[in-house]
Structure formats: C-alpha cells, structure tokens
C-alpha cells in the first residue's frame, strides 16, 4: 500500500512537494509503522493504542487521496482498493487482540 501511494504521489504537482504530497506519504508510512510498533508492545492496551493510531492514519490517508483526486492530481488506481483491504485487515487484527481480553 505504501509503495502504491508513493507511486501515485510522484505525479502530484511540484508545488505540492512540501504540502499534500508530504502529508499523504507521511500518513501512508504511519499506518504500517504504528502496526509494527504496536505489535512489539507487551501490554494489550498498548497494542490497541498503536493499532488505533494506525486506523486513524489510514482514515487521514483516505481523505487526503480523495482531496488529491478532487484537485485532479491523480486518477484512481489500485490505491483505493489497497486502502480498503488494509482497513479490513487492520480491523480484523484489532478485533482479534481486543477479543483476547475476554
């Protein structure tokens, strides 16, 4: 997903390099980064905290890509499907960890 987002943002206007391009890329990298950080936490509450941050970053990324599309910075590619798939996997992983509390 991150690689596809980077590919998609290559074609954003140069004047967005420090604006939307940077924001989109940071949000994309934040998703797996927080999943990894949460995975290596010992406590379930800590794991869930980082997974929640990853979910929030994913939602931020979805909005930013909608904005980029509305601004005609890119055409829809496989990125929306990858974001949906990532969201489903992340949600299932979060539920599994949350269910382990009971």
mmCIF file with all atom_site columns, C-alpha atoms in Angstrom:
data_model
loop_
_atom_site.group_PDB
_atom_site.id
_atom_site.type_symbol
_atom_site.label_atom_id
_atom_site.label_alt_id
_atom_site.label_comp_id
_atom_site.label_asym_id
_atom_site.label_entity_id
_atom_site.label_seq_id
_atom_site.pdbx_PDB_ins_code
_atom_site.Cartn_x
_atom_site.Cartn_y
_atom_site.Cartn_z
_atom_site.occupancy
_atom_site.B_iso_or_equiv
_atom_site.pdbx_formal_charge
_atom_site.auth_seq_id
_atom_site.auth_comp_id
_atom_site.auth_asym_id
_atom_site.auth_atom_id
_atom_site.pdbx_PDB_model_num
ATOM 1   C CA . UNK A 1 1   ? 0.000   0.000   0.000   1.00 0.00 ? 1   UNK A CA 1
ATOM 2   C CA . UNK A 1 2   ? 2.773   2.431   0.912   1.00 0.00 ? 2   UNK A CA 1
ATOM 3   C CA . UNK A 1 3   ? 4.622   1.731   -2.322  1.00 0.00 ? 3   UNK A CA 1
ATOM 4   C CA . UNK A 1 4   ? 1.497   2.363   -4.381  1.00 0.00 ? 4   UNK A CA 1
ATOM 5   C CA . UNK A 1 5   ? 0.861   5.626   -2.548  1.00 0.00 ? 5   UNK A CA 1
ATOM 6   C CA . UNK A 1 6   ? 4.420   6.742   -3.280  1.00 0.00 ? 6   UNK A CA 1
ATOM 7   C CA . UNK A 1 7   ? 3.939   5.846   -6.938  1.00 0.00 ? 7   UNK A CA 1
ATOM 8   C CA . UNK A 1 8   ? 0.681   7.781   -7.096  1.00 0.00 ? 8   UNK A CA 1
ATOM 9   C CA . UNK A 1 9   ? 2.160   10.882  -5.457  1.00 0.00 ? 9   UNK A CA 1
ATOM 10  C CA . UNK A 1 10  ? 5.083   11.011  -7.904  1.00 0.00 ? 10  UNK A CA 1
ATOM 11  C CA . UNK A 1 11  ? 2.707   12.699  -10.315 1.00 0.00 ? 11  UNK A CA 1
ATOM 12  C CA . UNK A 1 12  ? 1.418   15.340  -7.914  1.00 0.00 ? 12  UNK A CA 1
ATOM 13  C CA . UNK A 1 13  ? 2.326   18.921  -8.884  1.00 0.00 ? 13  UNK A CA 1
ATOM 14  C CA . UNK A 1 14  ? 5.785   20.081  -7.831  1.00 0.00 ? 14  UNK A CA 1
ATOM 15  C CA . UNK A 1 15  ? 4.283   22.895  -5.745  1.00 0.00 ? 15  UNK A CA 1
ATOM 16  C CA . UNK A 1 16  ? 2.706   20.215  -3.515  1.00 0.00 ? 16  UNK A CA 1
ATOM 17  C CA . UNK A 1 17  ? 6.013   18.562  -2.634  1.00 0.00 ? 17  UNK A CA 1
ATOM 18  C CA . UNK A 1 18  ? 6.002   20.171  0.841   1.00 0.00 ? 18  UNK A CA 1
ATOM 19  C CA . UNK A 1 19  ? 2.226   20.177  1.102   1.00 0.00 ? 19  UNK A CA 1
ATOM 20  C CA . UNK A 1 20  ? -0.180  17.429  0.147   1.00 0.00 ? 20  UNK A CA 1
ATOM 21  C CA . UNK A 1 21  ? 2.477   15.096  -1.258  1.00 0.00 ? 21  UNK A CA 1
ATOM 22  C CA . UNK A 1 22  ? 4.346   15.129  2.033   1.00 0.00 ? 22  UNK A CA 1
ATOM 23  C CA . UNK A 1 23  ? 1.138   14.735  4.076   1.00 0.00 ? 23  UNK A CA 1
ATOM 24  C CA . UNK A 1 24  ? -0.073  11.778  2.006   1.00 0.00 ? 24  UNK A CA 1
ATOM 25  C CA . UNK A 1 25  ? 3.257   10.000  2.218   1.00 0.00 ? 25  UNK A CA 1
ATOM 26  C CA . UNK A 1 26  ? 3.593   10.548  5.964   1.00 0.00 ? 26  UNK A CA 1
ATOM 27  C CA . UNK A 1 27  ? 0.092   9.213   6.595   1.00 0.00 ? 27  UNK A CA 1
ATOM 28  C CA . UNK A 1 28  ? 0.804   6.176   4.406   1.00 0.00 ? 28  UNK A CA 1
ATOM 29  C CA . UNK A 1 29  ? 4.046   5.375   6.242   1.00 0.00 ? 29  UNK A CA 1
ATOM 30  C CA . UNK A 1 30  ? 2.360   5.943   9.595   1.00 0.00 ? 30  UNK A CA 1
ATOM 31  C CA . UNK A 1 31  ? -0.076  3.061   9.092   1.00 0.00 ? 31  UNK A CA 1
ATOM 32  C CA . UNK A 1 32  ? 2.415   0.153   8.973   1.00 0.00 ? 32  UNK A CA 1
ATOM 33  C CA . UNK A 1 33  ? 4.812   1.954   11.325  1.00 0.00 ? 33  UNK A CA 1
ATOM 34  C CA . UNK A 1 34  ? 2.189   2.053   14.062  1.00 0.00 ? 34  UNK A CA 1
ATOM 35  C CA . UNK A 1 35  ? 1.142   -1.541  13.397  1.00 0.00 ? 35  UNK A CA 1
ATOM 36  C CA . UNK A 1 36  ? 4.748   -2.644  13.850  1.00 0.00 ? 36  UNK A CA 1
ATOM 37  C CA . UNK A 1 37  ? 5.240   -0.533  16.950  1.00 0.00 ? 37  UNK A CA 1
ATOM 38  C CA . UNK A 1 38  ? 2.024   -1.879  18.471  1.00 0.00 ? 38  UNK A CA 1
ATOM 39  C CA . UNK A 1 39  ? 2.968   -5.452  17.609  1.00 0.00 ? 39  UNK A CA 1
ATOM 40  C CA . UNK A 1 40  ? 6.097   -5.177  19.695  1.00 0.00 ? 40  UNK A CA 1
ATOM 41  C CA . UNK A 1 41  ? 4.343   -3.764  22.759  1.00 0.00 ? 41  UNK A CA 1
ATOM 42  C CA . UNK A 1 42  ? 3.863   -6.209  25.598  1.00 0.00 ? 42  UNK A CA 1
ATOM 43  C CA . UNK A 1 43  ? 0.567   -4.963  27.001  1.00 0.00 ? 43  UNK A CA 1
ATOM 44  C CA . UNK A 1 44  ? -2.702  -5.398  25.152  1.00 0.00 ? 44  UNK A CA 1
ATOM 45  C CA . UNK A 1 45  ? -3.748  -1.815  25.928  1.00 0.00 ? 45  UNK A CA 1
ATOM 46  C CA . UNK A 1 46  ? -0.531  -0.525  24.338  1.00 0.00 ? 46  UNK A CA 1
ATOM 47  C CA . UNK A 1 47  ? -1.039  -2.727  21.289  1.00 0.00 ? 47  UNK A CA 1
ATOM 48  C CA . UNK A 1 48  ? -4.582  -1.432  20.856  1.00 0.00 ? 48  UNK A CA 1
ATOM 49  C CA . UNK A 1 49  ? -3.430  2.173   21.259  1.00 0.00 ? 49  UNK A CA 1
ATOM 50  C CA . UNK A 1 50  ? -0.991  1.876   18.364  1.00 0.00 ? 50  UNK A CA 1
ATOM 51  C CA . UNK A 1 51  ? -3.479  -0.008  16.207  1.00 0.00 ? 51  UNK A CA 1
ATOM 52  C CA . UNK A 1 52  ? -5.969  2.792   16.814  1.00 0.00 ? 52  UNK A CA 1
ATOM 53  C CA . UNK A 1 53  ? -3.367  5.321   15.682  1.00 0.00 ? 53  UNK A CA 1
ATOM 54  C CA . UNK A 1 54  ? -2.785  3.217   12.545  1.00 0.00 ? 54  UNK A CA 1
ATOM 55  C CA . UNK A 1 55  ? -6.534  3.186   11.853  1.00 0.00 ? 55  UNK A CA 1
ATOM 56  C CA . UNK A 1 56  ? -6.683  6.967   12.286  1.00 0.00 ? 56  UNK A CA 1
ATOM 57  C CA . UNK A 1 57  ? -3.745  7.434   9.907   1.00 0.00 ? 57  UNK A CA 1
ATOM 58  C CA . UNK A 1 58  ? -5.485  5.227   7.363   1.00 0.00 ? 58  UNK A CA 1
ATOM 59  C CA . UNK A 1 59  ? -8.623  7.382   7.540   1.00 0.00 ? 59  UNK A CA 1
ATOM 60  C CA . UNK A 1 60  ? -6.492  10.515  7.195   1.00 0.00 ? 60  UNK A CA 1
ATOM 61  C CA . UNK A 1 61  ? -4.851  8.997   4.138   1.00 0.00 ? 61  UNK A CA 1
ATOM 62  C CA . UNK A 1 62  ? -8.215  8.144   2.588   1.00 0.00 ? 62  UNK A CA 1
ATOM 63  C CA . UNK A 1 63  ? -9.356  11.747  2.930   1.00 0.00 ? 63  UNK A CA 1
ATOM 64  C CA . UNK A 1 64  ? -6.114  13.148  1.542   1.00 0.00 ? 64  UNK A CA 1
ATOM 65  C CA . UNK A 1 65  ? -6.372  10.933  -1.523  1.00 0.00 ? 65  UNK A CA 1
ATOM 66  C CA . UNK A 1 66  ? -9.988  11.989  -2.059  1.00 0.00 ? 66  UNK A CA 1
ATOM 67  C CA . UNK A 1 67  ? -8.811  15.600  -1.921  1.00 0.00 ? 67  UNK A CA 1
ATOM 68  C CA . UNK A 1 68  ? -5.970  14.872  -4.350  1.00 0.00 ? 68  UNK A CA 1
ATOM 69  C CA . UNK A 1 69  ? -8.424  13.263  -6.752  1.00 0.00 ? 69  UNK A CA 1
ATOM 70  C CA . UNK A 1 70  ? -10.812 16.228  -6.434  1.00 0.00 ? 70  UNK A CA 1
ATOM 71  C CA . UNK A 1 71  ? -7.878  18.503  -7.272  1.00 0.00 ? 71  UNK A CA 1
ATOM 72  C CA . UNK A 1 72  ? -7.142  16.316  -10.332 1.00 0.00 ? 72  UNK A CA 1
ATOM 73  C CA . UNK A 1 73  ? -3.698  15.412  -9.011  1.00 0.00 ? 73  UNK A CA 1
ATOM 74  C CA . UNK A 1 74  ? -4.179  11.739  -9.788  1.00 0.00 ? 74  UNK A CA 1
ATOM 75  C CA . UNK A 1 75  ? -6.604  9.314   -11.284 1.00 0.00 ? 75  UNK A CA 1
ATOM 76  C CA . UNK A 1 76  ? -7.949  6.403   -9.327  1.00 0.00 ? 76  UNK A CA 1
ATOM 77  C CA . UNK A 1 77  ? -5.636  3.411   -9.429  1.00 0.00 ? 77  UNK A CA 1
ATOM 78  C CA . UNK A 1 78  ? -5.355  0.379   -7.230  1.00 0.00 ? 78  UNK A CA 1
ATOM 79  C CA . UNK A 1 79  ? -4.780  2.605   -4.184  1.00 0.00 ? 79  UNK A CA 1
ATOM 80  C CA . UNK A 1 80  ? -8.441  2.806   -3.013  1.00 0.00 ? 80  UNK A CA 1
ATOM 81  C CA . UNK A 1 81  ? -8.752  -0.975  -3.087  1.00 0.00 ? 81  UNK A CA 1
ATOM 82  C CA . UNK A 1 82  ? -5.462  -1.316  -1.197  1.00 0.00 ? 82  UNK A CA 1
ATOM 83  C CA . UNK A 1 83  ? -6.671  1.119   1.444   1.00 0.00 ? 83  UNK A CA 1
ATOM 84  C CA . UNK A 1 84  ? -9.918  -0.807  1.869   1.00 0.00 ? 84  UNK A CA 1
ATOM 85  C CA . UNK A 1 85  ? -8.041  -4.091  2.103   1.00 0.00 ? 85  UNK A CA 1
ATOM 86  C CA . UNK A 1 86  ? -5.607  -2.638  4.614   1.00 0.00 ? 86  UNK A CA 1
ATOM 87  C CA . UNK A 1 87  ? -8.526  -1.328  6.662   1.00 0.00 ? 87  UNK A CA 1
ATOM 88  C CA . UNK A 1 88  ? -10.228 -4.720  6.711   1.00 0.00 ? 88  UNK A CA 1
ATOM 89  C CA . UNK A 1 89  ? -7.024  -6.492  7.767   1.00 0.00 ? 89  UNK A CA 1
ATOM 90  C CA . UNK A 1 90  ? -6.266  -3.900  10.413  1.00 0.00 ? 90  UNK A CA 1
ATOM 91  C CA . UNK A 1 91  ? -9.809  -4.087  11.752  1.00 0.00 ? 91  UNK A CA 1
ATOM 92  C CA . UNK A 1 92  ? -9.689  -7.881  11.953  1.00 0.00 ? 92  UNK A CA 1
ATOM 93  C CA . UNK A 1 93  ? -6.316  -7.781  13.715  1.00 0.00 ? 93  UNK A CA 1
ATOM 94  C CA . UNK A 1 94  ? -7.595  -5.185  16.191  1.00 0.00 ? 94  UNK A CA 1
ATOM 95  C CA . UNK A 1 95  ? -10.740 -7.226  16.931  1.00 0.00 ? 95  UNK A CA 1
ATOM 96  C CA . UNK A 1 96  ? -8.660  -10.359 17.487  1.00 0.00 ? 96  UNK A CA 1
ATOM 97  C CA . UNK A 1 97  ? -6.470  -8.593  20.016  1.00 0.00 ? 97  UNK A CA 1
ATOM 98  C CA . UNK A 1 98  ? -9.458  -6.943  21.697  1.00 0.00 ? 98  UNK A CA 1
ATOM 99  C CA . UNK A 1 99  ? -11.222 -10.325 21.896  1.00 0.00 ? 99  UNK A CA 1
ATOM 100 C CA . UNK A 1 100 ? -8.177  -11.805 23.626  1.00 0.00 ? 100 UNK A CA 1
ATOM 101 C CA . UNK A 1 101 ? -9.035  -9.635  26.620  1.00 0.00 ? 101 UNK A CA 1
ATOM 102 C CA . UNK A 1 102 ? -12.187 -11.625 27.290  1.00 0.00 ? 102 UNK A CA 1
#
